[in-house]
Short mmCIF file of C-alpha atoms in Angstrom, two decimals:
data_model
loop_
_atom_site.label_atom_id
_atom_site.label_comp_id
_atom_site.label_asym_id
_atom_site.label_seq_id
_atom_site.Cartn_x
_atom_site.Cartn_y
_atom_site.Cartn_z
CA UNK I 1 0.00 0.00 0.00
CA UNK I 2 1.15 3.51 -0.74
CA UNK I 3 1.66 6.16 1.76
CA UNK I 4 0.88 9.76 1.85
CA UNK I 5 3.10 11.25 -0.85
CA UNK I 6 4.15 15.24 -1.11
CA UNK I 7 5.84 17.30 -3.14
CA UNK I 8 8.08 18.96 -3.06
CA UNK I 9 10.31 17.82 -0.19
CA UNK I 10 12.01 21.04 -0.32
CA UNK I 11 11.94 24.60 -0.99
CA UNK I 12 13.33 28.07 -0.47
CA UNK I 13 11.54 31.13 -1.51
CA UNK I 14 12.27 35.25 -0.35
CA UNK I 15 9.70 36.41 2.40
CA UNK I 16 6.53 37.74 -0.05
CA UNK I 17 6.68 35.28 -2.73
CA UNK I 18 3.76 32.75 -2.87
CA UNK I 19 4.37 28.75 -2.76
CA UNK I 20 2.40 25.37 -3.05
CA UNK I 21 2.59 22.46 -1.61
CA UNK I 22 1.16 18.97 -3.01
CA UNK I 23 -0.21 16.02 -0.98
CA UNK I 24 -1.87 12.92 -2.40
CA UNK I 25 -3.08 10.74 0.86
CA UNK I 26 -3.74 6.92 1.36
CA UNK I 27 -6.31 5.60 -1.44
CA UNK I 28 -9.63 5.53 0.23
CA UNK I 29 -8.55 7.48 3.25
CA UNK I 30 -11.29 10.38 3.74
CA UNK I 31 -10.14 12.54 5.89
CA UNK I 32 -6.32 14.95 5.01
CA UNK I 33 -4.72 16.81 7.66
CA UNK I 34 -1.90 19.45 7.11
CA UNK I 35 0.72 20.15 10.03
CA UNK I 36 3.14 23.32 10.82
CA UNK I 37 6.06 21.86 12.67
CA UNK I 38 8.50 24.50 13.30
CA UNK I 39 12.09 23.38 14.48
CA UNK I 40 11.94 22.23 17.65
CA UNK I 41 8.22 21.87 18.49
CA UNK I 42 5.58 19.80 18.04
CA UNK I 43 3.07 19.44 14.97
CA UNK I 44 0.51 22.30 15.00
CA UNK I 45 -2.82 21.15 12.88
CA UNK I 46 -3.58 24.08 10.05
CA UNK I 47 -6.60 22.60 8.94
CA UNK I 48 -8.73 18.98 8.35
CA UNK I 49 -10.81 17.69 5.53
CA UNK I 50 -13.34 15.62 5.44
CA UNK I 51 -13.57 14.35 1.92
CA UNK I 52 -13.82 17.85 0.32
CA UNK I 53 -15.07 19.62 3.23
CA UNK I 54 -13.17 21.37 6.04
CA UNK I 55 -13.98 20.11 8.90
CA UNK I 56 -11.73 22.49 11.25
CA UNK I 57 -9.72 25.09 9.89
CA UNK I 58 -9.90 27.78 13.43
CA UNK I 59 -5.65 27.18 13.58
CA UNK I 60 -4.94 28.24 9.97
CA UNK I 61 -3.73 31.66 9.33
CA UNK I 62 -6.30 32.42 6.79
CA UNK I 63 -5.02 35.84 5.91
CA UNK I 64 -2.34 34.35 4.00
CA UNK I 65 -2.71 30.53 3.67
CA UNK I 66 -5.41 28.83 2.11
CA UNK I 67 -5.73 24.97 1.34
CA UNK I 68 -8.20 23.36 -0.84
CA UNK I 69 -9.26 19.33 -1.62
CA UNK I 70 -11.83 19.80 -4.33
CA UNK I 71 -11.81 15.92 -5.79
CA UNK I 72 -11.86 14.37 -2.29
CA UNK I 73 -8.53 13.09 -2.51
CA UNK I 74 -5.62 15.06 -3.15
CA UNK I 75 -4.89 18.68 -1.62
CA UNK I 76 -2.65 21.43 -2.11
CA UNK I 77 -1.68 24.27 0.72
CA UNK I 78 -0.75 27.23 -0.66
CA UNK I 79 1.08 30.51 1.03
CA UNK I 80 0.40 34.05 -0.02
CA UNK I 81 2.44 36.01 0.96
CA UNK I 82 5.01 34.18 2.86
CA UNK I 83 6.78 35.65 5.53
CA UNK I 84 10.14 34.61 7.66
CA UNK I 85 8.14 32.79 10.26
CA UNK I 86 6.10 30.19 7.63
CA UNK I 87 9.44 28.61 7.76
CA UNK I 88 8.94 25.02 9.14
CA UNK I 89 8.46 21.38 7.67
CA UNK I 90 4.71 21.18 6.18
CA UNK I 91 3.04 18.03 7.21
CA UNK I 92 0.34 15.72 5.33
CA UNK I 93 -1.22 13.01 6.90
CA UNK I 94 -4.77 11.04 6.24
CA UNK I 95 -6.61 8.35 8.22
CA UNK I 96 -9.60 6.07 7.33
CA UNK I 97 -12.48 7.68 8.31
CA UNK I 98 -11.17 11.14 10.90
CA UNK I 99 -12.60 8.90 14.06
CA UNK I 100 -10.79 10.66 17.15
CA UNK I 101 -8.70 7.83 17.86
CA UNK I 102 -7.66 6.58 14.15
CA UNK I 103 -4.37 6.26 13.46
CA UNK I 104 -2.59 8.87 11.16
CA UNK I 105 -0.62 8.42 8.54
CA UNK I 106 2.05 11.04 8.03
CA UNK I 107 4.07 11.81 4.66
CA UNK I 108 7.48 12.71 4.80
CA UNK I 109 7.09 16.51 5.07
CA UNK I 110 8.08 19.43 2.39
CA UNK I 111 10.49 21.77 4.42
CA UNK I 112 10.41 25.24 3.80
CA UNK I 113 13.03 27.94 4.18
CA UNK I 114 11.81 31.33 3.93
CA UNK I 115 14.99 33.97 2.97
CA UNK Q 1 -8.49 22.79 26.04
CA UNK Q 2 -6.03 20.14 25.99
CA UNK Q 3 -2.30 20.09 26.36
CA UNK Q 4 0.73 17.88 26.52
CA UNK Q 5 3.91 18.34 28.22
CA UNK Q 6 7.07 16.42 27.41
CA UNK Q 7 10.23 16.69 30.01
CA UNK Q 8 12.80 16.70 28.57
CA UNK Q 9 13.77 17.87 24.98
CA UNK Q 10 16.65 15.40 25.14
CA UNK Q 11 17.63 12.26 26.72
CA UNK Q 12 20.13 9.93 26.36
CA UNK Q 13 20.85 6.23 27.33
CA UNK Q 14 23.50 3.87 26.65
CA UNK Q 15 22.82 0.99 24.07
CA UNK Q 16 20.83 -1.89 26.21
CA UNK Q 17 19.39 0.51 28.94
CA UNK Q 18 15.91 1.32 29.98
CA UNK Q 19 14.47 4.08 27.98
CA UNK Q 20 12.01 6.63 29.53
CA UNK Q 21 10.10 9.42 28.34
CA UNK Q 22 8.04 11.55 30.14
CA UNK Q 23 4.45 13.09 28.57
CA UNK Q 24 1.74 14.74 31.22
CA UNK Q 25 -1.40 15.81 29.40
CA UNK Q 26 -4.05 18.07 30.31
CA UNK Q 27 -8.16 17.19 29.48
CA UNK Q 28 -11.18 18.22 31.13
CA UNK Q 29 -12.26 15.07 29.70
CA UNK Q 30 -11.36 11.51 29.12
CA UNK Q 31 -8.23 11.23 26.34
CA UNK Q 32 -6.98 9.64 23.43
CA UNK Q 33 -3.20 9.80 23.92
CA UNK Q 34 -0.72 8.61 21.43
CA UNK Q 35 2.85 8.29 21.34
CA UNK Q 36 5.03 9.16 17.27
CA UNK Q 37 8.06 8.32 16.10
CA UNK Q 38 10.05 10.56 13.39
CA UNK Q 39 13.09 9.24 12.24
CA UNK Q 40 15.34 11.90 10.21
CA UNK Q 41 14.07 13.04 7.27
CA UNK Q 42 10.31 11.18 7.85
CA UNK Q 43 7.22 11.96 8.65
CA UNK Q 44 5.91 10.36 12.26
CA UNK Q 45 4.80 6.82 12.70
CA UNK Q 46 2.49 5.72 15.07
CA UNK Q 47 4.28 3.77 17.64
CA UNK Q 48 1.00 3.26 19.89
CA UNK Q 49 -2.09 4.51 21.25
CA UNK Q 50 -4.27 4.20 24.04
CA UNK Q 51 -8.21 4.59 24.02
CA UNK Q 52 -10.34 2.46 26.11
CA UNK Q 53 -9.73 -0.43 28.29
CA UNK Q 54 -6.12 -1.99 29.61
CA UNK Q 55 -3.90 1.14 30.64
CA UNK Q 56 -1.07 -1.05 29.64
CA UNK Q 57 -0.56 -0.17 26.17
CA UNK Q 58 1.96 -2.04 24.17
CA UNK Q 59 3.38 -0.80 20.74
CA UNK Q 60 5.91 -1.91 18.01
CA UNK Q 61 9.74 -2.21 18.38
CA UNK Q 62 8.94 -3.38 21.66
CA UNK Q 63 7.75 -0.16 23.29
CA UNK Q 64 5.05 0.37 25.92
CA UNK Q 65 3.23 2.92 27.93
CA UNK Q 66 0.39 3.35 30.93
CA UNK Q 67 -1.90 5.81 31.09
CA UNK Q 68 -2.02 6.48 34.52
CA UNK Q 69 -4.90 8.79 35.08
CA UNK Q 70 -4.28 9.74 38.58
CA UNK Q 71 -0.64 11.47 37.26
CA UNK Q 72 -2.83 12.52 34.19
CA UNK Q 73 0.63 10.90 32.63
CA UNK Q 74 1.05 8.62 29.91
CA UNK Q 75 4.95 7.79 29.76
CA UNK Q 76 6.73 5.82 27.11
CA UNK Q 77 9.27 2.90 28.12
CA UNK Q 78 11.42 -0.18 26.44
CA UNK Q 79 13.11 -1.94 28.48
CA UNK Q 80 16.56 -2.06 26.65
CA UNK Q 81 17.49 0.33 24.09
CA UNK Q 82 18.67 0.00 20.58
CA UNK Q 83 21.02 2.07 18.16
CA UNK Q 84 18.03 2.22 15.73
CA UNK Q 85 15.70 3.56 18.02
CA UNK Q 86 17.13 7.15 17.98
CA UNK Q 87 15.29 8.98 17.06
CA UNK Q 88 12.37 12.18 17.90
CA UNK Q 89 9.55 11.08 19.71
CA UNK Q 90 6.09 13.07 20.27
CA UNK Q 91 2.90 12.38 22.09
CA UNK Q 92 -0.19 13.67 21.35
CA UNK Q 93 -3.54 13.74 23.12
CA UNK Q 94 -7.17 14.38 21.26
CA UNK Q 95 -10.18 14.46 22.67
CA UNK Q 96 -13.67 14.46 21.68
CA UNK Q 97 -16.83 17.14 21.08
CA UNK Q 98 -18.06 19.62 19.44
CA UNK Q 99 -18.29 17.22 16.27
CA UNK Q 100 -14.82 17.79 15.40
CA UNK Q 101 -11.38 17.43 17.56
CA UNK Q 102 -7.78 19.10 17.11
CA UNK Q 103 -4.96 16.30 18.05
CA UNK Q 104 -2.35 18.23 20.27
CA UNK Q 105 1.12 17.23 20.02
CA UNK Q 106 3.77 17.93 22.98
CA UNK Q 107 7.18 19.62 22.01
CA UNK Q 108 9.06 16.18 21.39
CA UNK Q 109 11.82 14.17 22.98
CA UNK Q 110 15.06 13.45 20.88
CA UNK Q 111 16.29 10.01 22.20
CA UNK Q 112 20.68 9.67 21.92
CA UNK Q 113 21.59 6.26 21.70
CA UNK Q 114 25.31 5.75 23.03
CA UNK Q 115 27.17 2.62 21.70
#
């Protein structure tokens, strides 16, 4: 079985320039969650889908990022414009079904350096 | 809302000793608690989980943990350490209501494995 895939693993953009990142979860999983982790803490949840819908989004900054899953499967979070503190790795993960105790299923992270 | 604490932002053990790491979480009601792995360069895997039922929760690699609700603390153990198990380690509590839930994850323990 495939795990959660993004793209791309890296990137470096100047403070005010826009970027995307890519995640394609787990085939059949319904429910996508993207992470902040900034160096040395913890993943912060940004926002959950439920199939297409959001089914929390009170911890994104929506001023400047916005994320969208319009198929139901495959999502892209997008920041516009960036600024020194957006850097940190960008998580995707997906589970089954978004029960409260389902296990996640993290993808390996695009890490972002803003200059 | 809920919290987690980890103590500790490193430890370190000699190959073959007890590992221990230390999570406290805060819930005004009952938790999910999990405990994540994240080797270098990965995204986290779920090394267990405890919802319902036996407090003794045992996990993969040969890793355990007890929720202990009295100590509202849910700490991770394995009784010998390996060279492969360095790595950063995170637990995270989530809790249900309001029809949707925001997993919290603590600030994350990097475990040093000495030869």
């Amino acid at each position: 079985e495939a795990g959660v895939a993004q793209s791309p693993r890296y990137k470096i953009i100047e403070k005010r320039q826009s970027v995307a990142f890519w995640c394609n979860p787990i085939s059949g999983h319904a429910t996508l969650y993207w992470y902040q982790q900034i160096l040395g803490q913890g993943p912060k949840l940004l926002i959950q889908f439920q199939n297409n819908g959001v089914v929390d989004d009170s911890q994104l900054p929506k001023d400047r990022f916005s994320a969208e899953r319009l198929k139901g499967v495959d999502s892209t979070l997008k920041i516009q414009p960036a600024k020194l503190e957006d850097s940190a790795v960008y998580l995707c993960a997906s589970s089954s079904l978004g029960l409260v105790a389902e296990t996640q299923y993290f993808g390996p992270g695009t890490r972002l350096l803003v200059l | 809302a809920q919290s987690v604490t980890q103590l500790g932002s490193h430890v370190s053990v000699s190959e073959g000793a007890l590992v221990l790491l230390r999570c406290n979480y805060s819930s005004s009601v009952p938790p999910y608690l999990f405990w994540y792995v994240q080797y270098p360069n990965q995204g986290l895997q779920l090394l267990l989980k405890y919802t319902t039922g036996a407090t003794l929760v045992k996990g993969i690699n040969g890793f355990e943990a007890e929720f202990k609700k009295s100590e509202t603390s849910f700490h991770l153990t394995k009784p010998s350490a390996h060279m492969s198990d360095a790595a950063e380690y995170f637990c995270a509590v989530s809790v249900t209501g309001g029809g949707s839930y925001i997993p919290t994850f603590g600030r994350g323990t990097s475990l040093i494995v000495h030869p």
